[in-house]
Amino acid sequence: MKKEASKKSIINPWEVSGNVNYEKLIKEFGTSKISEDIYKKLDKCHPLLKRRIYFSHRDFDKWLEDYHKGKKVSVITGRGPSEKMHLGHLVPFLVAKSLQEQFNCEVFIPISDDEKFFVKKDLSYEKALEYSKDNILDLIALGFKPGKTFIFQDFVYTDIYKYAAQVAKRMTYSTAKAAFGLTPENNVGWSFYPAVQAAHILFPQFHRGKHRSVVPVGIDQDPFIRLTRDVASYPEFNFEKPAALHAKFIPSLHGSVKMSSSESASEGVIFLSDTAKEVEKKIKKYAFSGGQATIDEHRKHGGNPDIDVSFQYLKMLFEPDDKKLAKIESDYRSGKLLTGELKEILIKKINLFLKEHQKAREQAKKQLDKFLVK
Amino acid sequence: MKKEASKKSIINPWEVSGNVNYEKLIKEFGTSKISEDIYKKLDKCHPLLKRRIYFSHRDFDKWLEDYHKGKKVSVITGRGPSEKMHLGHLVPFLVAKSLQEQFNCEVFIPISDDEKFFVKKDLSYEKALEYSKDNILDLIALGFKPGKTFIFQDFVYTDIYKYAAQVAKRMTYSTAKAAFGLTPENNVGWSFYPAVQAAHILFPQFHRGKHRSVVPVGIDQDPFIRLTRDVASYPEFNFEKPAALHAKFIPSLHGSVKMSSSESASEGVIFLSDTAKEVEKKIKKYAFSGGQATIDEHRKHGGNPDIDVSFQYLKMLFEPDDKKLAKIESDYRSGKLLTGELKEILIKKINLFLKEHQKAREQAKKQLDKFLVK
């Protein structure tokens, strides 16, 4: 509760800190609030959508309209591969998967090993390739539909260069510099990458022809969406402007607004490869609690689920049943449910998920061919 | 003779004008003069080498040494594809071919359709691809050895992106800007291209492992060679620094120092697709003459072969026989040979060459598979 309450809010693609006023962000970024009407149409989707972790959009109403008219629609969401994926990384993919399930649409997943290689000084080319391979297995393990899901890594599916080049021709260094915060001492791969990223977002249309595609992203990434929407409408492309669904920031275990693996290495995050013991230890030790300092006080005053990371994780990721979640919330708020008990519920849920995930990941090794773009 | 004599000499990769002091250039660029010893070892090579149109080098002595020690050596020379190739474009390829013949080495020919696409505002992606295909036929028609010659265009052999990315990581925007004269209003493809070009020069080593490769280039291109030599020695590559052979500027028909198709569109240059009639007309009308204003004066004072474009073309490209060339030179200098007669000799030679070339170009269409890198 004390955390960062007095800090000024800073939101841009490189930095997220302070308390976030999401209503204000919608105004600042010029996006649209997701309406009740839209939420109603997403009733079969992942809790991340239904429970309004995704709160803002661009043209997603048109995407739904196109779908209901029988037009082709798709989802595109990429990944900058890292050594190991953690729970926070799953957010856009869970949303993509549930859109695929509800709307039976294609999903495109570019893996930007090039970006990581350009941006991370000490990351070797070989390591960048390795991380891609590792992360692709985790993505396939989530259960995307084979034949309707297209994964590619830039250093293997190098045809992305043809598309990126076409975008690059229409993007000045000044523009890329402003959108990505480039400095003259950054390498020229980094200068080029904004064009690659735009090509990723436009890839469904390069690959499958003109149609509306939606990108689930953190709201901090919206400047790149805006940039790409400008590119899409140039006459040589004549593409649909990509739609976007914007998420709030997912807290790390410590409760800071954006979960990141750099924050405190292995402590602030649950990796998909963590053992049950590691999960238990991390949640018990690090998951920021909205409960009171003593059991007596907790029974008397109750906890605050709004800032309790364990509750937020259940809400966002691990308790799809609305009734069960409501009961946990009211019990916690009333003081009936203790922090330790709440954490136990979450630990069980995460470990169940990870057990299945780790099994599915082994299976994924045999399914690569069904998912990789050739 | 009156042309540009008073102009200050300007030499950089974007501009060549004025009278050129090649000795001074060697000093300025920090390259080496090609020694008598080296010329002796090139006795079976193209007149462009033997007659010292190539006058400067970097590490070509080491390249020859490696060859004589039985080590692998190769040649790399690229082409920025244009609508139609002209005689001036052939210079580095004729040299590459003759090095391949004398030293039985591999030749690598990258076709930078990406560069042309990035740099030429009005060039469409489709046209860039088309020009590449067109130019590749002309290059194959020159008679390179199949199985020892590797041609690739960046937008088709997109694996070049993997190599360019590895170079790009080690090239800052500042460096690229300085070497290529970039401005912030240039597109990000243009910013990235210096890394692609370095990857082209290093391609023989990326593709075939560490060995010494030589690049025949105009002396104005040396800054890019220097840049690439720096990159080659980074520990993650551990490549040999590429060697270079530097050519003087090839005059256009008008006699200006660098033959370029932009100079006066179709008039200052002989295209490989020109008809015999077009060649005759262009040489008669535009080839800058070192002869006197009237026949009487010419008989009396003689002509100046040193500035006579027709003579220079014979010397550089079309009269390999030293004795015949010496006779033409002395007859012209004495006034025995008139400008019209000299031009007739050249016209016949060019048309003989073009007739064979145009036939070979048709044959080349069936040979693409033997030359294109997959």
XYZ file of C-alpha atoms in Angstrom:
748
model
C 0.000 0.000 0.000
C 2.838 2.284 0.780
C 4.509 1.365 -2.498
C 5.112 4.176 -4.948
C 1.899 5.962 -3.971
C 3.554 9.347 -4.017
C 5.549 8.831 -7.207
C 4.688 10.707 -10.341
C 3.337 8.354 -12.973
C 5.676 7.767 -15.931
C 4.423 5.713 -18.849
C 6.393 5.140 -22.007
C 7.673 2.057 -23.791
C 10.873 2.019 -21.723
C 9.660 2.928 -18.286
C 6.568 2.321 -16.243
C 6.478 3.582 -12.712
C 4.250 5.242 -10.177
C 0.527 4.819 -9.731
C -1.220 4.538 -13.027
C -4.360 6.457 -13.913
C -5.706 4.349 -16.753
C -8.561 6.703 -17.631
C -6.012 9.445 -18.124
C -3.850 7.162 -20.250
C -6.725 6.535 -22.634
C -7.013 10.282 -23.142
C -3.262 10.831 -23.453
C -2.750 8.016 -25.964
C -5.931 8.814 -27.858
C -7.252 5.266 -27.632
C -10.809 4.117 -26.784
C -12.160 2.601 -23.606
C -13.459 -0.937 -24.127
C -17.239 -0.510 -23.976
C -19.742 -2.697 -22.145
C -21.009 -3.723 -25.539
C -17.586 -5.072 -26.480
C -17.094 -6.827 -23.144
C -20.428 -8.592 -23.662
C -19.144 -10.022 -26.925
C -16.059 -11.405 -25.169
C -17.974 -13.470 -22.600
C -16.281 -16.717 -23.616
C -12.824 -15.190 -23.487
C -10.029 -15.351 -20.969
C -10.519 -13.632 -17.571
C -7.857 -11.135 -18.644
C -10.448 -9.799 -21.088
C -13.675 -10.435 -19.175
C -12.247 -8.989 -15.960
C -11.047 -5.901 -17.737
C -7.320 -6.215 -17.367
C -7.597 -5.258 -21.024
C -9.266 -1.883 -20.740
C -8.502 0.099 -23.893
C -8.467 -0.541 -27.631
C -8.063 0.800 -31.135
C -10.567 -0.395 -33.745
C -11.367 -3.607 -31.904
C -15.045 -2.773 -32.436
C -14.337 -2.870 -36.186
C -12.499 -6.174 -35.770
C -15.582 -7.678 -34.124
C -17.802 -6.155 -36.787
C -15.650 -7.678 -39.525
C -15.836 -11.039 -37.776
C -19.609 -10.877 -37.510
C -19.847 -9.954 -41.183
C -17.947 -13.159 -41.959
C -14.761 -11.367 -42.945
C -11.347 -12.769 -42.142
C -9.824 -11.473 -38.883
C -6.633 -12.499 -37.072
C -4.515 -11.920 -33.983
C -0.840 -11.010 -33.941
C 1.322 -10.856 -30.847
C 5.060 -11.194 -30.692
C 7.721 -12.122 -28.229
C 11.223 -10.817 -27.621
C 12.775 -14.093 -26.547
C 14.504 -14.302 -23.186
C 16.374 -17.037 -21.403
C 13.229 -18.299 -19.682
C 9.614 -17.210 -19.891
C 7.711 -16.224 -16.766
C 4.011 -15.924 -15.939
C 3.842 -12.239 -16.865
C 4.997 -13.075 -20.383
C 1.923 -15.233 -20.932
C -0.628 -12.426 -20.743
C -0.968 -11.485 -24.452
C -0.694 -15.121 -25.524
C -3.495 -16.259 -23.247
C -5.620 -13.519 -24.743
C -4.601 -14.465 -28.288
C -5.427 -18.096 -27.602
C -8.851 -17.295 -26.199
C -9.640 -15.016 -29.163
C -8.605 -17.894 -31.411
C -10.944 -20.206 -29.528
C -13.932 -17.886 -29.516
C -13.532 -16.512 -33.036
C -11.745 -19.462 -34.694
C -9.178 -17.083 -36.169
C -5.536 -17.372 -37.151
C -2.835 -16.289 -34.694
C 0.579 -15.005 -35.796
C 3.515 -15.025 -33.369
C 6.783 -13.390 -34.471
C 9.787 -14.095 -32.242
C 12.148 -11.140 -32.387
C 15.501 -12.711 -31.646
C 16.951 -9.912 -33.784
C 15.611 -7.233 -31.436
C 17.034 -8.888 -28.343
C 20.338 -9.412 -30.133
C 20.540 -5.743 -31.182
C 19.480 -4.323 -27.845
C 21.270 -6.583 -25.361
C 24.933 -5.799 -25.488
C 26.187 -9.124 -24.177
C 23.728 -11.419 -25.923
C 25.532 -13.516 -28.535
C 23.928 -14.488 -31.830
C 23.950 -18.150 -30.839
C 22.290 -17.435 -27.480
C 19.612 -15.333 -29.183
C 18.755 -18.300 -31.416
C 18.698 -20.625 -28.423
C 16.309 -18.417 -26.436
C 13.947 -18.304 -29.412
C 13.848 -22.068 -29.635
C 13.220 -22.325 -25.909
C 10.412 -19.764 -25.861
C 8.693 -21.250 -28.924
C 8.185 -24.501 -27.008
C 6.478 -22.616 -24.175
C 4.184 -20.880 -26.648
C 3.169 -24.048 -28.449
C 2.563 -25.647 -25.039
C -0.174 -23.083 -24.357
C -2.420 -25.002 -26.725
C -2.751 -22.874 -29.843
C -4.453 -24.550 -32.775
C -2.070 -26.212 -35.223
C -2.770 -25.113 -38.798
C -4.174 -21.823 -37.528
C -1.140 -20.590 -35.620
C 1.996 -19.296 -37.314
C 5.183 -18.866 -35.312
C 8.418 -17.572 -36.814
C 11.742 -16.295 -35.545
C 13.387 -13.515 -37.510
C 16.819 -15.157 -37.730
C 15.334 -18.347 -39.174
C 12.384 -17.080 -41.205
C 14.587 -14.411 -42.766
C 11.956 -13.555 -45.379
C 10.803 -11.085 -42.734
C 13.629 -8.918 -44.122
C 11.684 -8.461 -47.378
C 8.673 -7.173 -45.482
C 10.701 -5.100 -43.028
C 12.548 -3.494 -45.946
C 9.282 -2.399 -47.534
C 8.226 -0.801 -44.279
C 11.707 0.639 -43.703
C 11.558 2.566 -46.940
C 8.668 4.565 -45.459
C 10.124 5.138 -42.000
C 12.703 7.865 -41.480
C 15.432 7.596 -38.896
C 13.882 10.622 -37.162
C 10.574 8.813 -36.771
C 12.178 5.605 -35.507
C 14.352 7.621 -33.149
C 11.327 9.363 -31.642
C 9.295 6.169 -31.268
C 12.110 3.986 -29.925
C 14.272 6.542 -28.122
C 17.297 5.785 -30.302
C 20.653 7.479 -29.781
C 23.454 7.775 -32.363
C 25.515 5.325 -30.316
C 22.895 2.573 -30.688
C 23.791 0.102 -33.394
C 22.200 0.210 -36.862
C 20.327 -3.020 -36.198
C 18.503 -1.175 -33.485
C 17.748 1.677 -35.918
C 16.278 -0.817 -38.358
C 14.279 -2.798 -35.829
C 11.279 -0.407 -35.687
C 10.644 -1.382 -39.304
C 10.917 -5.070 -38.430
C 8.439 -4.612 -35.599
C 5.973 -2.844 -37.869
C 6.451 -5.665 -40.393
C 5.583 -8.134 -37.633
C 2.348 -6.316 -36.900
C 1.547 -6.192 -40.608
C 2.740 -9.744 -41.230
C -0.764 -11.293 -41.195
C -1.624 -9.005 -44.108
C 1.700 -9.445 -45.938
C 1.229 -13.196 -45.595
C -2.530 -13.574 -46.042
C -3.695 -10.438 -47.794
C -5.614 -7.436 -46.510
C -7.733 -8.050 -43.404
C -8.120 -6.713 -39.891
C -5.692 -8.051 -37.320
C -5.647 -7.218 -33.614
C -2.581 -6.853 -31.398
C -2.933 -7.486 -27.652
C -0.270 -5.297 -25.995
C 0.548 -3.396 -22.852
C -0.737 0.159 -23.102
C 2.878 1.365 -22.927
C 3.467 -0.203 -26.355
C 0.771 1.839 -28.071
C 3.209 4.288 -29.738
C 4.445 1.396 -31.911
C 0.895 0.486 -32.847
C 0.225 4.073 -33.855
C 3.392 4.136 -35.954
C 2.390 0.908 -37.693
C -1.146 2.130 -38.356
C 0.365 5.071 -40.227
C 2.499 2.714 -42.319
C -0.437 0.374 -43.042
C -2.349 3.009 -44.921
C 0.415 3.996 -47.358
C -0.827 3.348 -50.880
C 1.832 0.747 -51.729
C 0.477 -1.428 -48.901
C -3.186 -0.441 -48.731
C -3.566 -2.584 -45.616
C -6.185 -2.365 -42.882
C -4.898 -0.412 -39.914
C -4.120 -3.000 -37.244
C -6.443 -2.959 -34.237
C -5.141 -3.134 -30.674
C -6.243 -4.331 -27.253
C -4.387 -2.611 -24.423
C -3.653 -4.257 -21.096
C -3.005 -2.719 -17.724
C 0.330 -3.526 -16.170
C 0.671 -6.916 -14.542
C 2.246 -6.611 -11.084
C 5.383 -8.536 -10.175
C 5.324 -10.603 -7.007
C 6.675 -7.557 -5.200
C 3.672 -5.599 -6.334
C 5.436 -3.150 -8.605
C 3.317 -2.326 -11.616
C 5.171 -4.096 -14.356
C 6.425 -7.629 -13.935
C 9.851 -7.912 -15.416
C 12.508 -10.587 -15.217
C 15.232 -7.965 -14.854
C 13.642 -6.448 -11.734
C 15.097 -8.875 -9.259
C 16.207 -11.785 -11.366
C 14.519 -14.965 -10.225
C 12.756 -13.641 -7.133
C 10.097 -11.284 -8.430
C 8.758 -13.683 -11.026
C 7.537 -17.246 -11.437
C 9.247 -18.916 -14.356
C 7.385 -21.483 -16.409
C 10.224 -23.855 -15.596
C 10.015 -23.375 -11.808
C 9.486 -26.444 -9.624
C 6.553 -26.708 -7.219
C 8.944 -26.020 -4.355
C 10.314 -22.878 -5.988
C 6.798 -21.598 -6.624
C 5.794 -22.211 -3.021
C 8.869 -20.464 -1.710
C 8.532 -17.461 -4.003
C 4.844 -16.894 -3.332
C 5.242 -17.292 0.418
C 8.301 -15.117 0.636
C 7.769 -12.454 -2.005
C 4.116 -12.147 -3.066
C 3.105 -8.680 -1.884
C 0.238 -8.983 0.570
C -2.791 -6.770 1.059
C -3.365 -8.362 4.464
C -2.807 -6.944 7.924
C 0.382 -7.219 9.947
C -0.999 -9.738 12.482
C -3.681 -12.406 12.349
C -5.705 -10.586 14.979
C -5.669 -7.355 13.035
C -6.485 -9.239 9.815
C -9.509 -10.931 11.404
C -10.619 -7.522 12.675
C -9.978 -5.234 9.685
C -9.785 -7.680 6.771
C -7.343 -7.580 3.840
C -7.267 -5.507 0.671
C -7.510 -7.767 -2.417
C -7.056 -4.789 -4.768
C -3.363 -4.548 -3.949
C -2.791 -8.169 -2.947
C -0.650 -9.796 -5.599
C -1.858 -13.342 -4.826
C -5.463 -12.260 -5.278
C -4.624 -10.333 -8.458
C -2.916 -13.411 -9.917
C -5.988 -15.501 -9.183
C -8.156 -12.853 -10.774
C -6.017 -12.374 -13.864
C -4.716 -15.834 -14.498
C -5.676 -18.696 -12.208
C -9.323 -18.640 -11.074
C -11.609 -18.568 -14.105
C -14.710 -19.341 -11.998
C -16.375 -16.006 -11.188
C -18.278 -17.341 -8.180
C -15.242 -18.908 -6.573
C -13.270 -15.740 -7.147
C -16.017 -13.596 -5.626
C -16.040 -15.772 -2.531
C -12.266 -15.553 -2.145
C -12.488 -11.794 -2.525
C -15.237 -11.286 0.052
C -13.645 -13.734 2.518
C -10.342 -11.924 2.213
C -11.904 -8.504 2.536
C -13.856 -9.595 5.615
C -10.818 -11.114 7.280
C -12.164 -14.647 7.147
C -9.447 -15.691 4.700
C -5.882 -15.153 5.912
C -2.949 -14.144 3.678
C -1.315 -17.534 4.222
C -4.497 -19.326 3.153
C -4.897 -17.117 0.107
C -1.318 -17.852 -0.867
C -1.932 -21.593 -0.496
C -4.847 -21.365 -2.946
C -2.644 -19.574 -5.471
C 0.319 -21.926 -4.998
C -1.869 -24.942 -5.741
C -3.335 -23.300 -8.833
C 0.049 -22.240 -10.206
C 1.595 -25.631 -9.575
C -1.281 -27.407 -11.259
C -0.878 -25.124 -14.243
C 2.903 -25.518 -14.381
C 2.741 -29.306 -14.103
C 0.462 -29.444 -17.138
C 2.467 -26.790 -18.925
C 5.783 -28.544 -18.433
C 4.279 -31.761 -19.754
C 2.805 -29.952 -22.765
C 6.185 -28.342 -23.383
C 7.777 -31.759 -23.794
C 5.039 -32.682 -26.281
C 5.617 -29.413 -28.135
C 9.065 -30.577 -29.224
C 7.390 -33.003 -31.615
C 4.904 -30.422 -32.914
C 7.272 -27.697 -34.115
C 6.622 -28.476 -37.778
C 2.927 -27.751 -37.385
C 3.551 -24.241 -36.118
C 6.660 -22.814 -37.749
C 6.282 -20.617 -40.838
C 8.456 -21.896 -43.672
C 40.818 18.854 -72.776
C 39.020 21.908 -71.571
C 36.790 19.787 -69.373
C 37.016 20.380 -65.646
C 40.731 21.097 -65.743
C 40.386 23.989 -63.340
C 38.001 22.279 -60.932
C 39.117 21.302 -57.470
C 39.259 17.555 -57.119
C 36.533 16.075 -54.912
C 36.606 12.356 -54.164
C 34.191 10.638 -51.867
C 31.703 7.832 -52.314
C 28.954 10.216 -53.451
C 30.853 12.592 -55.659
C 33.753 12.395 -58.026
C 34.710 15.488 -59.919
C 37.662 17.483 -61.137
C 41.025 16.178 -62.225
C 42.143 13.280 -60.117
C 45.611 12.968 -58.652
C 45.792 9.251 -58.007
C 49.153 9.334 -56.234
C 47.693 11.780 -53.772
C 44.619 9.608 -53.299
C 46.786 6.658 -52.272
C 48.289 8.835 -49.569
C 44.965 10.280 -48.454
C 43.192 6.945 -48.260
C 46.195 5.185 -46.732
C 46.206 2.435 -49.352
C 49.221 0.931 -51.202
C 50.332 1.443 -54.766
C 50.228 -1.767 -56.778
C 53.928 -2.688 -57.129
C 55.732 -3.895 -60.247
C 56.122 -7.200 -58.493
C 52.343 -7.549 -58.167
C 51.697 -6.473 -61.753
C 54.111 -9.177 -62.928
C 52.007 -11.794 -61.182
C 48.893 -10.545 -62.990
C 50.282 -10.981 -66.500
C 47.443 -13.289 -67.550
C 44.781 -10.959 -66.241
C 42.430 -8.494 -67.872
C 43.920 -5.340 -69.452
C 42.191 -3.373 -66.678
C 44.764 -4.885 -64.316
C 47.754 -5.229 -66.610
C 47.359 -1.707 -67.964
C 47.084 -0.291 -64.480
C 43.542 1.012 -64.454
C 43.690 -0.753 -61.117
C 46.446 1.171 -59.402
C 46.045 0.804 -55.636
C 45.312 -1.993 -53.186
C 44.960 -3.156 -49.605
C 46.550 -6.509 -48.723
C 46.389 -7.827 -52.272
C 50.039 -8.873 -51.834
C 48.863 -11.088 -48.946
C 46.050 -12.460 -51.107
C 48.619 -13.505 -53.740
C 50.869 -14.928 -51.039
C 47.989 -16.976 -49.635
C 47.218 -18.240 -53.111
C 50.799 -19.263 -53.731
C 50.877 -21.052 -50.374
C 47.910 -23.101 -51.576
C 45.450 -21.381 -49.270
C 41.883 -20.641 -50.297
C 41.342 -17.158 -51.751
C 38.250 -15.616 -53.341
C 36.867 -12.522 -55.042
C 33.786 -10.591 -54.011
C 32.229 -7.773 -55.985
C 28.669 -6.597 -55.811
C 26.168 -4.779 -57.930
C 23.465 -2.275 -57.098
C 21.014 -3.314 -59.784
C 19.756 -0.735 -62.247
C 17.305 -0.810 -65.085
C 19.979 -1.697 -67.608
C 23.693 -2.340 -67.231
C 26.194 -0.324 -69.242
C 29.837 -0.863 -70.170
C 31.163 1.021 -67.150
C 29.353 -1.396 -64.838
C 31.381 -4.285 -66.217
C 34.751 -3.119 -64.927
C 34.924 -4.940 -61.541
C 33.274 -8.033 -62.996
C 35.770 -8.334 -65.832
C 38.512 -8.139 -63.238
C 36.801 -10.694 -60.996
C 36.381 -13.034 -63.927
C 40.021 -12.772 -64.957
C 41.166 -13.373 -61.367
C 38.910 -16.434 -61.335
C 40.505 -17.637 -64.559
C 44.111 -17.073 -63.491
C 43.758 -18.226 -59.867
C 40.872 -20.678 -60.244
C 39.117 -19.089 -57.282
C 35.515 -18.647 -56.231
C 33.705 -15.402 -57.043
C 30.826 -14.037 -54.942
C 28.404 -11.498 -56.407
C 25.809 -9.924 -54.096
C 23.053 -7.962 -55.845
C 21.862 -5.196 -53.548
C 18.296 -4.653 -54.646
C 17.661 -3.564 -51.051
C 20.139 -0.704 -51.328
C 18.640 0.613 -54.537
C 15.153 0.270 -53.084
C 16.103 2.201 -49.936
C 18.014 4.926 -51.714
C 15.900 5.550 -54.810
C 12.754 7.289 -53.720
C 10.613 6.268 -56.673
C 11.865 2.717 -57.128
C 9.129 0.238 -56.236
C 9.846 -3.085 -54.544
C 8.675 -4.971 -57.618
C 10.908 -2.929 -59.939
C 13.898 -3.484 -57.669
C 13.380 -7.240 -57.960
C 12.987 -6.963 -61.701
C 16.237 -5.010 -62.131
C 18.093 -7.643 -60.106
C 16.842 -10.421 -62.341
C 17.801 -8.431 -65.412
C 21.315 -7.616 -64.208
C 21.997 -11.174 -63.038
C 21.580 -12.366 -66.640
C 24.185 -9.867 -67.821
C 26.596 -11.028 -65.138
C 26.214 -14.717 -65.926
C 26.655 -13.863 -69.608
C 30.172 -12.606 -68.875
C 31.300 -16.219 -68.594
C 31.953 -16.838 -64.914
C 32.577 -20.462 -63.978
C 29.476 -22.328 -62.829
C 30.051 -24.080 -59.506
C 32.647 -21.485 -58.583
C 30.500 -18.371 -58.848
C 27.823 -17.473 -56.324
C 25.272 -14.798 -57.151
C 22.531 -13.734 -54.764
C 20.051 -10.890 -54.474
C 19.234 -9.653 -50.992
C 15.457 -9.740 -51.412
C 15.540 -13.370 -52.529
C 18.453 -14.805 -50.560
C 17.132 -13.182 -47.392
C 19.544 -15.162 -45.210
C 21.798 -12.178 -45.804
C 19.762 -10.585 -42.996
C 21.290 -13.014 -40.487
C 24.783 -11.970 -41.492
C 23.941 -8.280 -41.776
C 22.400 -8.375 -38.298
C 25.606 -9.767 -36.831
C 27.573 -6.960 -38.434
C 24.914 -4.397 -37.492
C 25.307 -5.171 -33.816
C 28.869 -3.856 -34.064
C 28.139 -0.757 -36.146
C 26.764 2.347 -34.485
C 24.472 4.747 -36.283
C 27.193 7.402 -35.864
C 29.685 5.246 -37.737
C 27.245 4.399 -40.515
C 26.236 8.031 -40.757
C 29.833 9.138 -41.193
C 30.668 6.471 -43.775
C 27.464 6.792 -45.807
C 26.605 10.450 -45.259
C 23.227 9.600 -43.712
C 20.773 12.264 -42.588
C 17.931 11.804 -40.077
C 15.446 12.138 -42.940
C 16.857 9.087 -44.718
C 14.832 5.968 -44.111
C 15.901 3.284 -41.604
C 16.617 0.813 -44.395
C 19.302 3.187 -45.548
C 20.665 3.349 -41.980
C 20.850 -0.426 -41.892
C 22.354 -0.885 -45.342
C 25.987 -0.188 -44.318
C 25.760 -3.383 -42.266
C 24.340 -5.266 -45.247
C 27.170 -4.009 -47.428
C 29.787 -5.097 -44.904
C 28.029 -8.473 -44.715
C 28.326 -8.709 -48.504
C 32.066 -8.125 -48.345
C 32.391 -10.672 -45.556
C 29.964 -13.098 -47.175
C 32.673 -15.362 -48.649
C 33.906 -15.930 -45.087
C 30.422 -16.245 -43.529
C 29.609 -18.790 -46.237
C 32.924 -20.627 -46.640
C 34.872 -19.981 -43.459
C 37.858 -17.741 -42.820
C 39.993 -16.941 -45.839
C 41.280 -13.937 -47.732
C 38.886 -12.382 -50.210
C 39.611 -9.433 -52.489
C 37.163 -6.718 -53.538
C 37.755 -4.901 -56.839
C 36.263 -1.419 -56.367
C 36.556 2.162 -57.459
C 38.951 4.019 -55.173
C 36.031 6.213 -54.032
C 34.506 3.147 -52.346
C 37.500 2.551 -50.113
C 35.882 4.025 -46.954
C 33.442 1.091 -46.966
C 36.313 -1.376 -47.300
C 38.064 0.233 -44.350
C 34.856 0.050 -42.286
C 34.442 -3.633 -43.147
C 38.064 -4.435 -42.339
C 37.450 -3.078 -38.848
C 34.387 -5.272 -38.452
C 36.194 -8.372 -39.781
C 38.652 -8.407 -36.929
C 36.107 -8.322 -34.077
C 36.577 -11.441 -31.966
C 33.100 -12.860 -32.635
C 33.976 -13.008 -36.329
C 37.739 -13.496 -36.350
C 37.747 -13.123 -40.117
C 40.601 -12.144 -42.410
C 40.455 -8.475 -43.263
C 39.188 -8.300 -46.837
C 41.754 -7.177 -49.412
C 40.935 -4.580 -52.074
C 41.974 -3.608 -55.582
C 41.206 0.013 -56.402
C 40.363 1.256 -59.890
C 40.716 4.676 -61.383
C 37.524 6.261 -62.628
C 36.234 5.095 -65.980
C 35.317 8.033 -68.216
C 31.849 8.379 -69.675
C 31.557 8.950 -73.407
C 31.592 12.661 -72.678
C 34.936 12.277 -70.983
C 33.884 13.104 -67.452
C 35.756 11.028 -64.945
C 33.055 8.692 -63.730
C 30.735 6.955 -66.140
C 27.256 7.023 -64.741
C 23.877 6.265 -66.215
C 22.340 9.241 -64.446
C 24.753 11.683 -66.055
C 22.853 12.109 -69.271
C 20.570 9.140 -69.376
C 21.122 7.091 -72.472
C 23.600 9.362 -74.233
C 26.736 9.203 -72.104
C 26.811 5.444 -71.838
C 26.670 2.311 -73.955
C 24.118 -0.117 -72.573
C 24.707 -3.841 -72.894
C 21.338 -3.983 -74.626
C 22.170 -1.317 -77.232
C 21.864 -2.209 -80.904
C 24.802 -1.903 -83.291
C 23.171 1.234 -84.732
C 22.794 2.829 -81.302
C 26.431 2.105 -80.491
C 27.587 3.624 -83.761
C 25.505 6.716 -83.234
C 26.572 7.213 -79.618
C 30.286 6.780 -80.280
C 30.234 9.017 -83.350
C 28.164 11.704 -81.693
C 29.268 11.691 -78.069
C 32.626 9.958 -77.558
C 34.916 12.743 -76.399
C 37.774 13.125 -78.847
C 41.417 13.914 -78.211
C 41.820 14.781 -81.886
C 42.231 18.181 -83.543
C 39.406 20.358 -84.805
C 40.114 19.778 -88.506
C 41.655 16.916 -90.444
C 44.512 19.161 -91.583
C 45.363 20.156 -88.034
C 45.087 16.530 -86.908
C 47.493 15.361 -89.613
C 49.872 18.139 -88.592
C 49.701 18.020 -84.766
C 48.294 14.548 -84.063
C 45.716 13.568 -81.450
C 45.961 13.025 -77.706
C 45.030 9.418 -76.841
C 45.340 10.123 -73.107
C 42.094 12.071 -73.075
C 40.441 10.409 -76.051
C 37.547 8.327 -74.777
C 37.547 5.983 -77.778
C 41.213 5.211 -77.251
C 40.712 4.786 -73.501
C 37.867 2.321 -74.093
C 40.092 0.292 -76.412
C 42.841 0.358 -73.825
C 40.642 -0.561 -70.864
C 38.141 -2.899 -72.402
C 38.329 -3.738 -76.084
C 41.858 -4.201 -77.419
C 43.661 -6.847 -75.364
C 46.529 -7.115 -77.872
C 49.342 -4.867 -76.625
C 51.002 -4.536 -79.993
C 47.825 -3.552 -81.777
C 47.016 -1.051 -79.078
C 50.525 0.459 -79.249
C 50.165 0.925 -83.009
C 46.784 2.611 -82.633
C 48.238 4.873 -79.982
C 51.275 5.934 -81.986
C 49.273 6.358 -85.206
C 46.775 8.535 -83.379
C 49.463 10.577 -81.676
C 51.260 11.118 -84.974
C 48.105 12.146 -86.790
C 48.140 9.167 -89.110
C 44.943 7.819 -87.563
C 41.976 10.177 -87.649
C 39.329 10.456 -84.910
C 36.702 9.008 -87.251
C 38.903 6.043 -88.003
C 39.674 5.463 -84.348
C 35.969 5.557 -83.588
C 35.299 3.010 -86.328
C 37.777 0.610 -84.709
C 36.036 0.997 -81.357
C 32.522 0.684 -82.803
C 33.425 -2.617 -84.445
C 34.977 -3.967 -81.258
C 32.036 -2.937 -79.078
C 29.490 -4.349 -81.486
C 31.334 -7.632 -81.727
C 31.380 -7.828 -77.944
C 27.705 -6.882 -77.592
C 26.583 -9.362 -80.221
C 28.268 -12.180 -78.314
C 27.102 -10.803 -74.996
C 23.473 -10.554 -76.039
C 23.596 -14.125 -77.286
C 25.225 -15.313 -74.032
C 22.564 -13.422 -72.088
C 19.852 -15.493 -73.729
C 21.757 -18.655 -72.790
C 22.118 -17.379 -69.230
C 18.364 -17.683 -68.680
C 18.792 -21.456 -68.625
C 21.817 -21.355 -66.331
C 20.414 -19.416 -63.373
C 20.281 -22.499 -61.169
C 24.016 -23.047 -61.498
C 24.812 -19.590 -60.150
C 22.216 -18.564 -57.585
C 22.954 -19.139 -53.891
C 20.137 -21.087 -52.252
